[in-house]
Tab-separated table of C-alpha atoms in Angstrom:
chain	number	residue	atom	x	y	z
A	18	UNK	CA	-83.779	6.001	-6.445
A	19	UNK	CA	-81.833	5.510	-2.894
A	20	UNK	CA	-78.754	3.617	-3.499
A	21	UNK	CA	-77.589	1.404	-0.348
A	22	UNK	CA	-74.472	1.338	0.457
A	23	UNK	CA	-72.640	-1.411	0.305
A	24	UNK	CA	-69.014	-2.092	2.140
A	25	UNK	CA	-65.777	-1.440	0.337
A	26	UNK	CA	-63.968	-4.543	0.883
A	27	UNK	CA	-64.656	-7.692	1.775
A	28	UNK	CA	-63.078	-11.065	3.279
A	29	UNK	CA	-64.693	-13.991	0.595
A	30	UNK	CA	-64.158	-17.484	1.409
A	31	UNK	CA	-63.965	-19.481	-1.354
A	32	UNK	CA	-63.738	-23.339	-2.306
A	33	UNK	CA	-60.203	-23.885	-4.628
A	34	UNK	CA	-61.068	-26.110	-7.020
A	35	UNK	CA	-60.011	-24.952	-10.280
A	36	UNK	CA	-62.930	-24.930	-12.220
A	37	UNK	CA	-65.123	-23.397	-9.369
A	38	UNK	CA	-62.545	-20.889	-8.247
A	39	UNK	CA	-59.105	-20.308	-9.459
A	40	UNK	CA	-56.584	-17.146	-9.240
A	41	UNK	CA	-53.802	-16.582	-11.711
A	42	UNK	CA	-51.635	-13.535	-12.189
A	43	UNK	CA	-51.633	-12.597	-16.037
A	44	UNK	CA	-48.932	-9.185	-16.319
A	45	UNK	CA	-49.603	-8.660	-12.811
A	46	UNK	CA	-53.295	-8.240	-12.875
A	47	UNK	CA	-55.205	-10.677	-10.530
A	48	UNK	CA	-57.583	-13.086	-12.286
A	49	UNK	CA	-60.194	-14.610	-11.399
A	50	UNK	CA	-61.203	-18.107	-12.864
A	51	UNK	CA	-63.721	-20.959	-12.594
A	52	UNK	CA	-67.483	-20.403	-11.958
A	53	UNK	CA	-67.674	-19.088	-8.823
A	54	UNK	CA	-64.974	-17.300	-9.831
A	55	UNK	CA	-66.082	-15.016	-12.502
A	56	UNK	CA	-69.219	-14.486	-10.126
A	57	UNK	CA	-67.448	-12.811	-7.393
A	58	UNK	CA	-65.483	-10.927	-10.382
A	59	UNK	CA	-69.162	-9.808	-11.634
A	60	UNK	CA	-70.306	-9.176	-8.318
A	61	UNK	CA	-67.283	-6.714	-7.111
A	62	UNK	CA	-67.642	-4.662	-10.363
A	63	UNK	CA	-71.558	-4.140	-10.353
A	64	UNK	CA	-71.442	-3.578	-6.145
A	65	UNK	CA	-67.651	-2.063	-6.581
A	66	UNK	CA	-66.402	-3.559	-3.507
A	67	UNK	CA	-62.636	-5.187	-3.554
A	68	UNK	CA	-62.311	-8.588	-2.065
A	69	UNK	CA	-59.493	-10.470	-0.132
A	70	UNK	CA	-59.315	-14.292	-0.572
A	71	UNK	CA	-59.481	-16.987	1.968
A	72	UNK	CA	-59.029	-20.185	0.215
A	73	UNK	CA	-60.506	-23.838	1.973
A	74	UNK	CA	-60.464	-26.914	0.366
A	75	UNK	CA	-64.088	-27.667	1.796
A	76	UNK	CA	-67.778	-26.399	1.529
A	77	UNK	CA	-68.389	-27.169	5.629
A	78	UNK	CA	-69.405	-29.871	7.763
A	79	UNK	CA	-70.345	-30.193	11.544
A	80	UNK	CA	-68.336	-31.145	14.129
A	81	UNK	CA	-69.576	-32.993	17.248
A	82	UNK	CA	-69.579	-29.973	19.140
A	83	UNK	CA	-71.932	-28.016	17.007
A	84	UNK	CA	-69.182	-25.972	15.383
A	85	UNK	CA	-68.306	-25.694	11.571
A	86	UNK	CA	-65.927	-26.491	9.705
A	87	UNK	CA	-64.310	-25.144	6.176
A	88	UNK	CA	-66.719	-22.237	4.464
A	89	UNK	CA	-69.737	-22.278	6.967
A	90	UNK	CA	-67.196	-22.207	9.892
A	91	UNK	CA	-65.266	-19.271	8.763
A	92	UNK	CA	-68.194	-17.707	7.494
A	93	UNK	CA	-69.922	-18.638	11.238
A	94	UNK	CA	-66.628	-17.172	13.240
A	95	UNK	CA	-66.887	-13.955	11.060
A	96	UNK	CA	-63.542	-14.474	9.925
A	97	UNK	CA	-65.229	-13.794	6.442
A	98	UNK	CA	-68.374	-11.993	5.156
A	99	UNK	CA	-69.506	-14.500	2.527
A	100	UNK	CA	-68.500	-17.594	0.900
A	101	UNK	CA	-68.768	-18.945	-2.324
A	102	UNK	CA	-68.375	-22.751	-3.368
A	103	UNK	CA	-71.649	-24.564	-4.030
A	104	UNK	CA	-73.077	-24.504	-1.039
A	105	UNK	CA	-76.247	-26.639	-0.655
A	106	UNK	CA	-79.225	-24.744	1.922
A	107	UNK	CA	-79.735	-27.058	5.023
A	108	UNK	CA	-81.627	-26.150	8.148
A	109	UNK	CA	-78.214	-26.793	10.099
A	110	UNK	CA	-76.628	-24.286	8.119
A	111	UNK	CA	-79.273	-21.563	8.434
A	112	UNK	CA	-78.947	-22.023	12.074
A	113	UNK	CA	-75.485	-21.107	11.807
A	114	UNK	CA	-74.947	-18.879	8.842
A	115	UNK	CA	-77.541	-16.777	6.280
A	116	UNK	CA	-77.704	-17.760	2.438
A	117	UNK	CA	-78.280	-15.250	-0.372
A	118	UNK	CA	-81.092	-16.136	-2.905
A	119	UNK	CA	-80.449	-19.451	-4.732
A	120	UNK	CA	-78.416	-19.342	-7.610
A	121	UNK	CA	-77.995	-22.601	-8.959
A	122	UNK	CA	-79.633	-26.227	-8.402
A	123	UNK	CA	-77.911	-29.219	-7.845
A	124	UNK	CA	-79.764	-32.561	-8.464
A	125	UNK	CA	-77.896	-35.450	-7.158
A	126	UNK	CA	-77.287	-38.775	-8.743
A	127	UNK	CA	-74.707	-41.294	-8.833
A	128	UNK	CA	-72.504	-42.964	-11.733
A	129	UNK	CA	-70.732	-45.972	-12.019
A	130	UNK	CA	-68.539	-47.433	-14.784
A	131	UNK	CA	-69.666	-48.493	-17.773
A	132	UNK	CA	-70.556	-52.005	-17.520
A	133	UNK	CA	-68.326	-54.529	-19.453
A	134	UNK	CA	-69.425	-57.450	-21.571
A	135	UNK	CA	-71.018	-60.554	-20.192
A	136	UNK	CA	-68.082	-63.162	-20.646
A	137	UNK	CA	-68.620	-65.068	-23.689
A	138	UNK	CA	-67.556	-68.529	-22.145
A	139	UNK	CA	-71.634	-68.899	-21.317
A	140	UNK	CA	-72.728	-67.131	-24.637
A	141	UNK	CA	-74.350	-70.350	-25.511
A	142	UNK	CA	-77.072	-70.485	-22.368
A	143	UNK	CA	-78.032	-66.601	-23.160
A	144	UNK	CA	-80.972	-67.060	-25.748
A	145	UNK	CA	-82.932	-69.228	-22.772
A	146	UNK	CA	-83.767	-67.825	-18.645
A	147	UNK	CA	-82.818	-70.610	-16.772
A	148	UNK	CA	-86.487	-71.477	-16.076
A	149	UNK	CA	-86.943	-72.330	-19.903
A	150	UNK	CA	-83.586	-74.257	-20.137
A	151	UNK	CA	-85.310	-76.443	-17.170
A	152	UNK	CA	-88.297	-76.549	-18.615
A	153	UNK	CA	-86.948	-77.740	-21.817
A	154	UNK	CA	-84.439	-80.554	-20.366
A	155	UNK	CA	-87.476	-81.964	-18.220
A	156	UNK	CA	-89.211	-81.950	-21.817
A	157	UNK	CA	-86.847	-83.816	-23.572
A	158	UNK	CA	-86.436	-86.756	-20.590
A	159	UNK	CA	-90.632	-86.741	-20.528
A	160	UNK	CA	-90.703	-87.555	-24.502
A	161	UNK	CA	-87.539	-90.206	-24.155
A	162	UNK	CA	-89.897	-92.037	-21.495
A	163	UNK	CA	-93.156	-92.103	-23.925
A	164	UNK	CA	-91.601	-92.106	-26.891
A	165	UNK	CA	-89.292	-95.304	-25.195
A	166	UNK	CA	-92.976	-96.987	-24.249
A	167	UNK	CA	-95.332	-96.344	-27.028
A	168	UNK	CA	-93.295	-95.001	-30.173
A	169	UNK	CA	-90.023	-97.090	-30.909
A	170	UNK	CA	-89.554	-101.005	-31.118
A	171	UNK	CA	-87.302	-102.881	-28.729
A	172	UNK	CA	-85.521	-99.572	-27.546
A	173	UNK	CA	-83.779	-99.167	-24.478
A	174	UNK	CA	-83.977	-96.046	-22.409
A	175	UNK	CA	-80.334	-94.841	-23.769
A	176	UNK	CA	-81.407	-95.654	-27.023
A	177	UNK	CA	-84.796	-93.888	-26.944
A	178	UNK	CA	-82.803	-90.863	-25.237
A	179	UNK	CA	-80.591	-90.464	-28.102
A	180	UNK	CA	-83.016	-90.590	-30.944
A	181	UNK	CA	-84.604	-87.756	-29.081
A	182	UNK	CA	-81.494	-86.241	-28.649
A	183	UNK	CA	-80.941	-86.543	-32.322
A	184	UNK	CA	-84.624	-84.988	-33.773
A	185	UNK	CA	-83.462	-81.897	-31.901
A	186	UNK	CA	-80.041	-81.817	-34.438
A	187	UNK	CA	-82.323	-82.458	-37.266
A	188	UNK	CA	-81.389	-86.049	-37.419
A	189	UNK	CA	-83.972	-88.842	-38.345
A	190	UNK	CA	-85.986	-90.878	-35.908
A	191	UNK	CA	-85.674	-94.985	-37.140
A	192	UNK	CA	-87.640	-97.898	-35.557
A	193	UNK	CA	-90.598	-96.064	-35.002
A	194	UNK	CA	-93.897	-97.425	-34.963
A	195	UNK	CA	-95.957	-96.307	-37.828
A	196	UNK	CA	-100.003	-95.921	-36.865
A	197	UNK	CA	-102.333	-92.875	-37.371
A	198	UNK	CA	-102.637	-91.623	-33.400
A	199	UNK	CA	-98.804	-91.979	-33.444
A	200	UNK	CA	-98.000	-90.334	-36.233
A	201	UNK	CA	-99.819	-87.085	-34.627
A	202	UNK	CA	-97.942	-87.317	-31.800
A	203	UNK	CA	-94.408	-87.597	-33.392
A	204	UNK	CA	-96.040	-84.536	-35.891
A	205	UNK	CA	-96.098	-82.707	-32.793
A	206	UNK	CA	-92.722	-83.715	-31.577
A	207	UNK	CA	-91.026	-82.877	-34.744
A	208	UNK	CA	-92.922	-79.586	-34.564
A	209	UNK	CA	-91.277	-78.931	-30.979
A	210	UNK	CA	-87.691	-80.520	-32.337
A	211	UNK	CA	-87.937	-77.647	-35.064
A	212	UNK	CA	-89.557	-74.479	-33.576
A	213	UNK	CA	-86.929	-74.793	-30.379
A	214	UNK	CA	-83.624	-74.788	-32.062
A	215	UNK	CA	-84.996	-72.357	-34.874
A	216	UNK	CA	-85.830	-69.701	-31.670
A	217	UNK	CA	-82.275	-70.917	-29.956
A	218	UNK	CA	-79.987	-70.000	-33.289
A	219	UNK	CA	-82.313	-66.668	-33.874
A	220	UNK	CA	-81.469	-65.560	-30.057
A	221	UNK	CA	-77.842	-67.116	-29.764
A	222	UNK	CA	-76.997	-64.689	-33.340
A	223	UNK	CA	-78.869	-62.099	-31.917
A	224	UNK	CA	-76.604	-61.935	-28.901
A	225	UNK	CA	-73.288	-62.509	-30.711
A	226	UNK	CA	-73.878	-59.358	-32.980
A	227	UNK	CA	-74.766	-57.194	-29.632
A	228	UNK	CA	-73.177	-58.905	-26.359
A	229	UNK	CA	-75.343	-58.721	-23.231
A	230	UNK	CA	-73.402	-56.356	-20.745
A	231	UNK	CA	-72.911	-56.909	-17.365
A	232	UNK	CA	-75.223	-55.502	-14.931
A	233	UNK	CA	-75.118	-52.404	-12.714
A	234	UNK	CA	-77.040	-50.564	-10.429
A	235	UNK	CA	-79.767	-47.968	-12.467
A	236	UNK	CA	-81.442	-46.514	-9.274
A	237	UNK	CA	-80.495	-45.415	-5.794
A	238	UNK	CA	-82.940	-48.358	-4.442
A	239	UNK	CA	-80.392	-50.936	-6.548
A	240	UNK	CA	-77.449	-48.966	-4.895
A	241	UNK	CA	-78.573	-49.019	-1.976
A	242	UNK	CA	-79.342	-53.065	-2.219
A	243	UNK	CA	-76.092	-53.887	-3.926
A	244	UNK	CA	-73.961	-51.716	-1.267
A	245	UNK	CA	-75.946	-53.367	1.847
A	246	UNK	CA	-74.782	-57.035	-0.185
A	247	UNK	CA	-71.100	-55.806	0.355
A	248	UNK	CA	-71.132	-56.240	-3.864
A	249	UNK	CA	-70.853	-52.268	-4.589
A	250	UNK	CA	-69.244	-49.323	-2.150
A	251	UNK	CA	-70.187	-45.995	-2.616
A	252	UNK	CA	-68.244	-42.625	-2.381
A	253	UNK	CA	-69.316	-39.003	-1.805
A	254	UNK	CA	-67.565	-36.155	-2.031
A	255	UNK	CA	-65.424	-34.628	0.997
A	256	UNK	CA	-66.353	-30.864	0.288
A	257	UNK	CA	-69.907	-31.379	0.271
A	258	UNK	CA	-72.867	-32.455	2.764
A	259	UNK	CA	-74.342	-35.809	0.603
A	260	UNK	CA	-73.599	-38.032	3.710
A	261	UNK	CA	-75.658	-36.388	6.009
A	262	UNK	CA	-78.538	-35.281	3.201
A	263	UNK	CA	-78.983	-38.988	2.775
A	264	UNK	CA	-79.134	-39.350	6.277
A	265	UNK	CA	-81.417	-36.826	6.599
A	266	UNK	CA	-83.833	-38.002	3.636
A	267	UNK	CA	-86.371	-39.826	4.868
A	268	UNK	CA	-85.995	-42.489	3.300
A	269	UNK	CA	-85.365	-46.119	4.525
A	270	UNK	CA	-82.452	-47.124	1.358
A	271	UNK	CA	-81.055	-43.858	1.378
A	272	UNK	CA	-80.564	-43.590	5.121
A	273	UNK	CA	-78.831	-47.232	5.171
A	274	UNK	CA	-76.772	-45.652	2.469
A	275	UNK	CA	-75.934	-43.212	4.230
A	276	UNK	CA	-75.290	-45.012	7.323
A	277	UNK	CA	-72.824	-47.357	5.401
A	278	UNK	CA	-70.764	-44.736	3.789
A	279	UNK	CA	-70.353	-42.938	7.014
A	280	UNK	CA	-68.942	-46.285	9.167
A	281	UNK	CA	-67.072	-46.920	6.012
A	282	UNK	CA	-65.858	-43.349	5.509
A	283	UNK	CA	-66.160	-43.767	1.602
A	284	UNK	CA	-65.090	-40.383	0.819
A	285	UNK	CA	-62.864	-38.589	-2.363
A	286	UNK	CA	-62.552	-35.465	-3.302
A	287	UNK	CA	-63.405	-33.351	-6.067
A	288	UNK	CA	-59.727	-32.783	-6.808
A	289	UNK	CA	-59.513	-36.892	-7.614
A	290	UNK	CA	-59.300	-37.836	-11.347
A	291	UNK	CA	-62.862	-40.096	-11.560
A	292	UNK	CA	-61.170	-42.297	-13.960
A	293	UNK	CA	-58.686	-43.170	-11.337
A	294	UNK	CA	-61.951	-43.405	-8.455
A	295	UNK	CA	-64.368	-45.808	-10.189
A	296	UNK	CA	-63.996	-49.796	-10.743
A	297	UNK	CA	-66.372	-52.442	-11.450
A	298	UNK	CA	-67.849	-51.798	-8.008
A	299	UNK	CA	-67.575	-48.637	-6.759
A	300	UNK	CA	-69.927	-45.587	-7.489
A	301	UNK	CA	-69.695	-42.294	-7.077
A	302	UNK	CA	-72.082	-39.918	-5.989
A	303	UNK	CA	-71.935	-36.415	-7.405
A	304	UNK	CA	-73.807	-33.390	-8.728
A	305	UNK	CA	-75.187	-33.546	-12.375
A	306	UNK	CA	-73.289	-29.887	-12.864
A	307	UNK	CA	-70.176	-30.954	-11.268
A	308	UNK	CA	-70.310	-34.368	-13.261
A	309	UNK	CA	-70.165	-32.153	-16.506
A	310	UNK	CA	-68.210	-29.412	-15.602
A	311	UNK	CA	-65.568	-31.282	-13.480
A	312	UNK	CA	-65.313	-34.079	-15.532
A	313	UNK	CA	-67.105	-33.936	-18.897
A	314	UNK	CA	-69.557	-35.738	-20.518
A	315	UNK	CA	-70.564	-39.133	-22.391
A	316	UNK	CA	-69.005	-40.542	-24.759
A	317	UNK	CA	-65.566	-38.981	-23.711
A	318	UNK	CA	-66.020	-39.934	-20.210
A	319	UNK	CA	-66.948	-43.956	-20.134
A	320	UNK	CA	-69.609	-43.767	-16.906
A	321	UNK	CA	-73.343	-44.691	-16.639
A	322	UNK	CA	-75.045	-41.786	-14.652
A	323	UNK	CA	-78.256	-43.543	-12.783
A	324	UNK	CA	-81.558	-43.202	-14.119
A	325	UNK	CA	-83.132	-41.383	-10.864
A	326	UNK	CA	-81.794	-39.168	-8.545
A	327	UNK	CA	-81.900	-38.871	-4.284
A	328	UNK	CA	-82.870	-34.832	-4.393
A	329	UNK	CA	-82.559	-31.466	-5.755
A	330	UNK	CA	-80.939	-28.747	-3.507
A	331	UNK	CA	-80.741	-25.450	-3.741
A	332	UNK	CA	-76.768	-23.481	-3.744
A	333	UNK	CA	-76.398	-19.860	-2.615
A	334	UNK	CA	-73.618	-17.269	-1.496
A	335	UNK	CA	-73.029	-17.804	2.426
A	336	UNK	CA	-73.652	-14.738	4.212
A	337	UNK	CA	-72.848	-14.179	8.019
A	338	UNK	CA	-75.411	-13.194	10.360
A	339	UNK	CA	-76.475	-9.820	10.594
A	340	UNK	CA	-74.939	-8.846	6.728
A	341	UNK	CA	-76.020	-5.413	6.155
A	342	UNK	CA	-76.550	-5.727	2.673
A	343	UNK	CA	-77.919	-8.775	1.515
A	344	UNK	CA	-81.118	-7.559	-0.469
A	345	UNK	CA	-78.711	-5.569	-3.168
A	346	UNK	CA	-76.591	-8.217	-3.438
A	347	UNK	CA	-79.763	-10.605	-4.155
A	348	UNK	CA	-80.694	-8.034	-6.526
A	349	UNK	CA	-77.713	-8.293	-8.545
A	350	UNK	CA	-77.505	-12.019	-8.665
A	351	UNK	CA	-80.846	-11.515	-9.540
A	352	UNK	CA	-79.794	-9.994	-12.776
A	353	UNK	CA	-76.946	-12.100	-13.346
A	354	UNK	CA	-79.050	-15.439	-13.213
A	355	UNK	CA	-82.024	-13.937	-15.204
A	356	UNK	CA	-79.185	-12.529	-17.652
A	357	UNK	CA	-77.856	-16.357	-18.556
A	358	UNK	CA	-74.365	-15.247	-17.430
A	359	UNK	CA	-73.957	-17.844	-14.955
A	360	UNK	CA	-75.319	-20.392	-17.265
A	361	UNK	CA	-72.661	-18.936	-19.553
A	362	UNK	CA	-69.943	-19.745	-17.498
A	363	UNK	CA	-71.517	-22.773	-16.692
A	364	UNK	CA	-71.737	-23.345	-20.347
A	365	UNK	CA	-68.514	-22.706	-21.127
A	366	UNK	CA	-66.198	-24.652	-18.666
A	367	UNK	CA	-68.210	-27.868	-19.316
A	368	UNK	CA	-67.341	-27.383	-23.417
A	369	UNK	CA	-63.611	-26.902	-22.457
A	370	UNK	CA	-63.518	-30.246	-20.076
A	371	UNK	CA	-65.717	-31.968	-22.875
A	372	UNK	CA	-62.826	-30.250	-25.716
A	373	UNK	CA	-60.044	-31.938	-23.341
A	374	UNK	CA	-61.183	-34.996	-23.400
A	375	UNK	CA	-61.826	-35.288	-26.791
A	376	UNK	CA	-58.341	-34.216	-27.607
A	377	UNK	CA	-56.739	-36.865	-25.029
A	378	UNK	CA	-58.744	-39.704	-26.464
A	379	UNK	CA	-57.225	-41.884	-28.670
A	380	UNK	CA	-58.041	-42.238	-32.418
A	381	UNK	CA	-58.507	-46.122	-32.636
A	382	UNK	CA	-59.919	-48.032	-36.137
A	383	UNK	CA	-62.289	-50.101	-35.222
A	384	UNK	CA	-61.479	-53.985	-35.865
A	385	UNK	CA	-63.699	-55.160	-38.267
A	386	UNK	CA	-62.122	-58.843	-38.412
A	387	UNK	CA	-62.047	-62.055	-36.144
A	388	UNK	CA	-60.083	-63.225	-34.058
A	389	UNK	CA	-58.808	-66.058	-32.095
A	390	UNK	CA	-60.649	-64.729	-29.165
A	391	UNK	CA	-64.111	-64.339	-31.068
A	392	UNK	CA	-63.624	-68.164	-32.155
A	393	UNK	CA	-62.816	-69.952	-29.229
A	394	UNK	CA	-65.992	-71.080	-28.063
A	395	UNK	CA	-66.321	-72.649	-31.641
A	396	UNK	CA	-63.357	-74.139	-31.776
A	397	UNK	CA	-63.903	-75.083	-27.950
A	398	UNK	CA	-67.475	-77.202	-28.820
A	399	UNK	CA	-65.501	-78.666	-32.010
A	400	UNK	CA	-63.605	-80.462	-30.082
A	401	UNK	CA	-65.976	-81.368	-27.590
A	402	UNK	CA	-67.936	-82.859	-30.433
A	403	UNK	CA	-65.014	-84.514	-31.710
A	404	UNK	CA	-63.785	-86.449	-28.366
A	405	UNK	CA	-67.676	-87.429	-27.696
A	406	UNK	CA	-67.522	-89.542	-31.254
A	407	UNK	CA	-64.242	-90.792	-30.479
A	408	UNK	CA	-65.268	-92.319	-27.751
A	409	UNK	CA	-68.643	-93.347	-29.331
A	410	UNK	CA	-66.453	-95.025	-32.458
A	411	UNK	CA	-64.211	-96.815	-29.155
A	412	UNK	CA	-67.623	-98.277	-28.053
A	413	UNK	CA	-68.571	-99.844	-30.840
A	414	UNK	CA	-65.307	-101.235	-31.435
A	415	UNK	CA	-64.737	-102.382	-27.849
A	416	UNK	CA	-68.144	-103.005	-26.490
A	417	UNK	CA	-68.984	-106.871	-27.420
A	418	UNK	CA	-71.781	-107.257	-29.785
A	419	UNK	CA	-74.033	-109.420	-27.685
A	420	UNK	CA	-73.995	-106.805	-25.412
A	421	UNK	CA	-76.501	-103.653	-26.915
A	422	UNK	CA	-77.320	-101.195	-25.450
A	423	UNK	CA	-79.250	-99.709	-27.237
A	424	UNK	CA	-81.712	-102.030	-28.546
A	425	UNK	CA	-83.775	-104.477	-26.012
């Protein structure tokens, strides 16, 4: 079988991010790291071509005047033959530049922090929706008007009010008028009085034991909404094309997305620690590869990643027009994807970011007492509780006796 020839050396252009594409000097022999890295290194030894490095610190963009800018654009001058660095297919970028066969995919999503606890100040209105905490104050004012007419003797309204109050704390009803048609009725008060706090205490220990957390966006749609609100902002990458693909999309969110991070210029770069990038309302858009191999994984790296994602694209080797070789070189990456090698390597740099964080995070034991903090809303409604008899014991002492106010 022919073999084509293939040139001896080439110019490579390369994105320098240490995990996609790092050179050291071990006992002066040049080494190649990262993923893209140990490609090119595979490549040159199967094709047995030598290489000379031109390092950019971005994948390429388009300027207003139809040029290119980092990879593409040296790659589109012909100041180098290919370029390696993630680089998503676009029809732009075909029109400038030719791709090799695809060699990885990168599905976009975004991740936020993880959310924090609900504050525990309003634990107490958690086990109702507000709907049934209306529904249930209306209910209580509708039986102190009945009950006030047709179930206690010479009540007033305050009176009749507090009685009902009081069947909801398990205390007794008194001066009630005993027939048969009104004993069903308060049978079916006393059923309400029981069944409502019995649901309230089941709910209000369910969420002490597991405290509701705050909410964040899930989906791109949520995103979208919560960045148009001005509650959320939204970051892409600088070395990559997001802004313009969700420009590009289609769709109506994603394009106001996109239109908001680009007059915002909400930008980082993959160099950034994304500890340092996210808060409780920023997100952070970012391949699911990079996510793990830049910055490890769950639990060791405290973000939600969002449940859907705005598109798969397609990465490939940039190639300049006219490359008189690119069906052997598509046959060997053929072989190297079909291999698992670049999984491999994929593999591997994600276990030693996921390794690094585990060895940076902090053995804690976990508390397994109270504290002040956990009882302050008890101690809080104790007092509460405490001041509103005060005052009631002051009333009686104060208040004349011909005045009542609670009987008629």
């Amino acid at each position: 079988m022919k073999i084509l020839h293939f040139p001896n050396k080439l110019k490579v252009a390369v994105l320098t991010l240490k995990k996609v594409f790092s050179i050291e000097n071990i006992k002066n022999k040049i080494v190649l790291g990262g993923i893209d890295g140990k490609l090119l290194d595979c490549l040159a030894k199967k094709l047995n071509f030598e290489f000379e490095i031109l390092p950019t610190h971005y994948g390429g963009s388009r300027r207003s005047n139809g040029t290119w800018d980092g990879i593409i654009g040296l790659v589109q001058k012909g100041e180098a033959d290919m370029g390696l660095g993630f680089l998503i297919f676009s029809e732009e970028r075909f029109e400038a530049i030719d791709f090799s066969n695809s060699y990885g995919a990168l599905e976009k999503l975004f991740v936020a922090k993880e959310p924090g606890r609900v504050s525990k100040i309003t634990a107490f209105t958690y086990p109702f929706t507000q709907n049934a905490w209306v529904l249930y104050v209306l209910l209580i004012l509708a039986a102190t008007v009945v009950f006030r007419r047709i179930m206690f003797r010479n009540t007033t309204l305050l009176g009749s009010f507090l009685s009902v109050l009081g069947s909801i704390v398990t205390q007794g009803m008194r001066n009630v008028k005993d027939t048969p048609w009104r004993r069903v009725l308060f049978g079916l008060w006393l059923t309400i009085a029981a069944v409502m706090p019995f649901l309230y205490s089941t709910c209000f220990l369910s969420f002490l034991t597991m405290p509701e957390k705050m909410h964040i966006p899930k989906t791109f749609k949520e995103l979208s909404d919560a960045v148009l609100d001005g509650k959320y902002k939204c970051l892409v990458p600088k070395e990559s094309i997001d802004g313009d693909l969700l420009l590009e999309s289609g769709i109506d969110y994603l394009v106001k997305l996109g239109e908001t991070i680009q007059k915002n210029h909400w930008k980082y770069s993959y160099a950034e620690k994304l500890e340092h990038l996210l808060d409780d309302t920023t997100a952070v858009i970012i391949p699911r590869t990079a996510l793990e191999m830049l910055f490890g994984s769950p639990p060791y790296l405290n973000v939600k990643a969002s449940e859907d994602s705005s598109g798969i694209w397609h990465s490939g080797i940039a190639l300049k027009k006219g490359f008189c070789c690119r069906k052997r070189l598509n046959d060997v990456l053929y072989g190297i994807i079909n291999g698992g090698l670049y999984e491999k390597w994929l593999s591997d740099v994600s276990f030693a970011e996921i390794m690094r964080k585990r060895l940076e995070l902090q053995h804690e034991n976990p508390q397994m007492h109270l504290t002040v903090e956990d009882l302050k809303i008890a101690f809080s409604t104790l007092c509460f509780g405490y001041a509103l008899a005060f005052l009631a014991f002051l009333g009686e002492v104060l208040i004349p006796k011909s005045v009542d106010i609670f009987h008629s």
